Amino acid sequence: MNKHRLIWLIALFAAHISITSHAEDINFSLGTGYPYLFIPEVSYSASGGQQRLYANYKLGLDDGFAIGFEHSLDSANQHAIGLLVGAIGAQDDERPCPNNDEENSVAEGLASVIACSIVEVFDHETTNGIGLSYSYNHRGLNNSGFRIRFEAGYGEGVDSKEKRFDGAVVLSYQF
């Protein structure tokens, strides 16, 4: 999915929420997880608190945007399943580190090895696609408190265009 298209979708989603909702229906959360380390999220409570629509930005080993929908499975609104579109995970894109065959000094060779090691850790690409989610919300789906969400889906690598399954884990706190 084109990043600019996804940004427009999120902007339209946010505009729709601000026009059609009350302030108490909009929530904000901050999270972390794997492969995304920082995840700010805005959500809108729907259907009397049994559903929520959300949009988030995921930053970590790569970055991406996602929008999603969750529906509560129980009367306490603690367990929910959902559907998301956008960034569903990130995988190593397996690009090889540049090889310096030229004669280098020991210091240049060591610097190259260290640089390649650092780049390899963050050498991931986001998988954009469609996925399913399950979340456990300690105090309820649209209430303040901690949440853990597992996401899995199928999509395409941003740079490699490789089709693949991917997923993520998100631990967040909703304010």
mmCIF file of C-alpha atoms in Angstrom:
data_model
loop_
_atom_site.group_PDB
_atom_site.id
_atom_site.type_symbol
_atom_site.label_atom_id
_atom_site.label_comp_id
_atom_site.label_asym_id
_atom_site.label_seq_id
_atom_site.Cartn_x
_atom_site.Cartn_y
_atom_site.Cartn_z
ATOM 1 C CA MET A 1 0.000 0.000 0.000
ATOM 2 C CA ASN A 2 1.349 3.414 -0.925
ATOM 3 C CA LYS A 3 2.434 5.367 2.175
ATOM 4 C CA HIS A 4 0.822 8.571 0.915
ATOM 5 C CA ARG A 5 -2.501 6.808 0.358
ATOM 6 C CA LEU A 6 -2.385 5.433 3.887
ATOM 7 C CA ILE A 7 -1.634 8.894 5.305
ATOM 8 C CA TRP A 8 -4.691 10.248 3.473
ATOM 9 C CA LEU A 9 -6.843 7.393 4.817
ATOM 10 C CA ILE A 10 -5.718 8.149 8.360
ATOM 11 C CA ALA A 11 -6.350 11.874 7.871
ATOM 12 C CA LEU A 12 -9.874 11.158 6.572
ATOM 13 C CA PHE A 13 -10.467 8.766 9.470
ATOM 14 C CA ALA A 14 -9.335 11.427 11.977
ATOM 15 C CA ALA A 15 -11.469 14.109 10.280
ATOM 16 C CA HIS A 16 -14.515 11.823 10.376
ATOM 17 C CA ILE A 17 -13.967 11.140 14.074
ATOM 18 C CA SER A 18 -13.633 14.834 14.928
ATOM 19 C CA ILE A 19 -16.782 15.768 12.995
ATOM 20 C CA THR A 20 -19.072 12.945 14.165
ATOM 21 C CA SER A 21 -18.058 12.335 17.760
ATOM 22 C CA HIS A 22 -17.971 13.812 21.216
ATOM 23 C CA ALA A 23 -14.681 14.501 22.986
ATOM 24 C CA GLU A 24 -15.275 11.716 25.517
ATOM 25 C CA ASP A 25 -15.470 9.149 22.703
ATOM 26 C CA ILE A 26 -11.882 9.854 21.547
ATOM 27 C CA ASN A 27 -8.997 8.198 23.380
ATOM 28 C CA PHE A 28 -5.224 8.366 23.111
ATOM 29 C CA SER A 29 -2.717 5.633 23.937
ATOM 30 C CA LEU A 30 1.030 5.116 23.845
ATOM 31 C CA GLY A 31 2.582 1.731 23.339
ATOM 32 C CA THR A 32 5.623 -0.346 22.632
ATOM 33 C CA GLY A 33 6.223 -3.836 21.337
ATOM 34 C CA TYR A 34 7.966 -5.804 18.651
ATOM 35 C CA PRO A 35 8.964 -5.034 15.901
ATOM 36 C CA TYR A 36 7.693 -1.510 16.591
ATOM 37 C CA LEU A 37 9.144 0.199 19.650
ATOM 38 C CA PHE A 38 7.025 3.387 19.832
ATOM 39 C CA ILE A 39 3.330 3.401 18.905
ATOM 40 C CA PRO A 40 1.119 6.467 19.469
ATOM 41 C CA GLU A 41 -2.536 5.722 18.763
ATOM 42 C CA VAL A 42 -5.823 7.615 18.616
ATOM 43 C CA SER A 43 -9.124 5.729 18.857
ATOM 44 C CA TYR A 44 -12.853 6.324 18.748
ATOM 45 C CA SER A 45 -15.323 4.428 20.934
ATOM 46 C CA ALA A 46 -18.360 3.095 19.066
ATOM 47 C CA SER A 47 -21.511 1.009 19.754
ATOM 48 C CA GLY A 48 -21.788 1.884 23.418
ATOM 49 C CA GLY A 49 -18.162 1.020 24.137
ATOM 50 C CA GLN A 50 -18.216 -2.462 22.599
ATOM 51 C CA GLN A 51 -16.275 -1.416 19.499
ATOM 52 C CA ARG A 52 -13.397 0.897 18.686
ATOM 53 C CA LEU A 53 -11.843 2.334 15.561
ATOM 54 C CA TYR A 54 -8.181 3.309 15.753
ATOM 55 C CA ALA A 55 -5.294 4.783 13.792
ATOM 56 C CA ASN A 56 -1.654 4.503 14.808
ATOM 57 C CA TYR A 57 1.886 5.255 13.743
ATOM 58 C CA LYS A 58 4.414 2.492 14.350
ATOM 59 C CA LEU A 59 8.104 3.343 14.710
ATOM 60 C CA GLY A 60 10.868 0.842 15.432
ATOM 61 C CA LEU A 61 12.909 -1.439 13.212
ATOM 62 C CA ASP A 62 11.028 0.336 10.391
ATOM 63 C CA ASP A 63 7.907 2.505 10.455
ATOM 64 C CA GLY A 64 4.367 2.495 9.137
ATOM 65 C CA PHE A 65 0.763 3.516 9.673
ATOM 66 C CA ALA A 66 -2.249 1.331 10.358
ATOM 67 C CA ILE A 67 -5.989 1.737 10.861
ATOM 68 C CA GLY A 68 -8.125 -0.855 12.546
ATOM 69 C CA PHE A 69 -11.403 -1.924 14.089
ATOM 70 C CA GLU A 70 -11.955 -4.016 17.242
ATOM 71 C CA HIS A 71 -15.106 -5.624 18.603
ATOM 72 C CA SER A 72 -15.518 -6.824 22.188
ATOM 73 C CA LEU A 73 -16.244 -10.511 22.787
ATOM 74 C CA ASP A 74 -17.485 -10.381 26.394
ATOM 75 C CA SER A 75 -19.697 -8.238 28.620
ATOM 76 C CA ALA A 76 -16.703 -6.789 30.515
ATOM 77 C CA ASN A 77 -15.177 -5.683 27.166
ATOM 78 C CA GLN A 78 -11.817 -7.212 28.113
ATOM 79 C CA HIS A 79 -11.363 -9.538 25.124
ATOM 80 C CA ALA A 80 -11.625 -8.191 21.581
ATOM 81 C CA ILE A 81 -10.933 -9.320 18.033
ATOM 82 C CA GLY A 82 -10.273 -6.996 15.168
ATOM 83 C CA LEU A 83 -9.236 -6.227 11.637
ATOM 84 C CA LEU A 84 -6.407 -3.884 10.620
ATOM 85 C CA VAL A 85 -5.034 -2.470 7.383
ATOM 86 C CA GLY A 86 -1.559 -1.012 6.955
ATOM 87 C CA ALA A 87 1.643 -1.865 8.819
ATOM 88 C CA ILE A 88 1.259 -5.372 10.247
ATOM 89 C CA GLY A 89 4.901 -6.181 10.954
ATOM 90 C CA ALA A 90 8.509 -5.799 9.853
ATOM 91 C CA GLN A 91 11.043 -8.363 8.686
ATOM 92 C CA ASP A 92 14.727 -8.368 7.843
ATOM 93 C CA ASP A 93 15.032 -7.461 4.186
ATOM 94 C CA GLU A 94 18.231 -9.554 3.976
ATOM 95 C CA ARG A 95 20.237 -7.008 2.001
ATOM 96 C CA PRO A 96 23.920 -7.891 2.284
ATOM 97 C CA CYS A 97 26.291 -5.440 3.885
ATOM 98 C CA PRO A 98 28.584 -3.759 1.335
ATOM 99 C CA ASN A 99 31.827 -5.673 0.985
ATOM 100 C CA ASN A 100 35.009 -3.626 0.921
ATOM 101 C CA ASP A 101 37.480 -5.678 -1.092
ATOM 102 C CA GLU A 102 39.915 -2.796 -1.309
ATOM 103 C CA GLU A 103 42.947 -2.854 0.898
ATOM 104 C CA ASN A 104 41.924 -0.967 4.011
ATOM 105 C CA SER A 105 43.695 -0.257 7.228
ATOM 106 C CA VAL A 106 42.764 -2.347 10.245
ATOM 107 C CA ALA A 107 40.863 0.611 11.703
ATOM 108 C CA GLU A 108 38.802 1.093 8.513
ATOM 109 C CA GLY A 109 38.049 -2.626 8.354
ATOM 110 C CA LEU A 110 36.948 -2.688 12.010
ATOM 111 C CA ALA A 111 34.812 0.431 11.487
ATOM 112 C CA SER A 112 33.169 -1.229 8.487
ATOM 113 C CA VAL A 113 32.380 -4.387 10.500
ATOM 114 C CA ILE A 114 30.894 -2.347 13.366
ATOM 115 C CA ALA A 115 28.836 -0.208 10.967
ATOM 116 C CA CYS A 116 27.522 -3.313 9.189
ATOM 117 C CA SER A 117 26.555 -4.881 12.537
ATOM 118 C CA ILE A 118 24.580 -1.787 13.560
ATOM 119 C CA VAL A 119 22.888 -1.490 10.163
ATOM 120 C CA GLU A 120 21.965 -5.202 10.241
ATOM 121 C CA VAL A 121 20.008 -4.741 13.499
ATOM 122 C CA PHE A 122 17.828 -2.016 11.944
ATOM 123 C CA ASP A 123 17.784 -3.423 8.401
ATOM 124 C CA HIS A 124 14.087 -4.308 8.389
ATOM 125 C CA GLU A 125 11.210 -3.352 6.125
ATOM 126 C CA THR A 126 7.560 -2.955 7.040
ATOM 127 C CA THR A 127 4.982 -5.377 5.709
ATOM 128 C CA ASN A 128 1.858 -3.491 4.620
ATOM 129 C CA GLY A 129 -1.287 -5.523 4.235
ATOM 130 C CA ILE A 130 -4.405 -6.723 5.998
ATOM 131 C CA GLY A 131 -4.491 -8.591 9.288
ATOM 132 C CA LEU A 132 -6.445 -9.840 12.269
ATOM 133 C CA SER A 133 -5.906 -8.914 15.894
ATOM 134 C CA TYR A 134 -6.735 -10.148 19.372
ATOM 135 C CA SER A 135 -6.451 -7.848 22.369
ATOM 136 C CA TYR A 136 -6.809 -8.189 26.101
ATOM 137 C CA ASN A 137 -7.874 -4.932 27.753
ATOM 138 C CA HIS A 138 -7.392 -5.022 31.510
ATOM 139 C CA ARG A 139 -10.113 -2.452 32.328
ATOM 140 C CA GLY A 140 -12.234 -2.763 29.185
ATOM 141 C CA LEU A 141 -11.920 -1.966 25.505
ATOM 142 C CA ASN A 142 -12.455 1.809 25.707
ATOM 143 C CA ASN A 143 -11.398 2.510 29.288
ATOM 144 C CA SER A 144 -8.111 3.851 30.617
ATOM 145 C CA GLY A 145 -5.630 1.107 31.353
ATOM 146 C CA PHE A 146 -3.187 -1.406 29.915
ATOM 147 C CA ARG A 147 -3.813 -3.401 26.756
ATOM 148 C CA ILE A 148 -1.896 -6.111 24.930
ATOM 149 C CA ARG A 149 -2.684 -6.734 21.272
ATOM 150 C CA PHE A 150 -1.414 -9.485 18.969
ATOM 151 C CA GLU A 151 -1.550 -8.714 15.251
ATOM 152 C CA ALA A 152 -0.989 -11.107 12.339
ATOM 153 C CA GLY A 153 -1.675 -10.831 8.655
ATOM 154 C CA TYR A 154 -0.573 -11.070 5.062
ATOM 155 C CA GLY A 155 0.937 -8.330 2.949
ATOM 156 C CA GLU A 156 3.813 -7.039 0.895
ATOM 157 C CA GLY A 157 7.239 -5.729 1.877
ATOM 158 C CA VAL A 158 7.598 -1.984 1.303
ATOM 159 C CA ASP A 159 10.880 -2.174 -0.633
ATOM 160 C CA SER A 160 11.232 -5.800 -1.696
ATOM 161 C CA LYS A 161 7.563 -6.207 -2.777
ATOM 162 C CA GLU A 162 7.838 -9.744 -1.361
ATOM 163 C CA LYS A 163 4.460 -11.281 -0.372
ATOM 164 C CA ARG A 164 4.563 -12.707 3.169
ATOM 165 C CA PHE A 165 2.865 -13.350 6.487
ATOM 166 C CA ASP A 166 3.891 -11.065 9.356
ATOM 167 C CA GLY A 167 2.829 -9.942 12.793
ATOM 168 C CA ALA A 168 3.441 -7.749 15.802
ATOM 169 C CA VAL A 169 2.871 -7.509 19.545
ATOM 170 C CA VAL A 170 1.764 -4.205 21.079
ATOM 171 C CA LEU A 171 1.705 -3.366 24.798
ATOM 172 C CA SER A 172 0.041 0.001 25.371
ATOM 173 C CA TYR A 173 -1.592 2.231 27.948
ATOM 174 C CA GLN A 174 -4.789 4.086 27.049
ATOM 175 C CA PHE A 175 -5.242 7.440 28.792
#
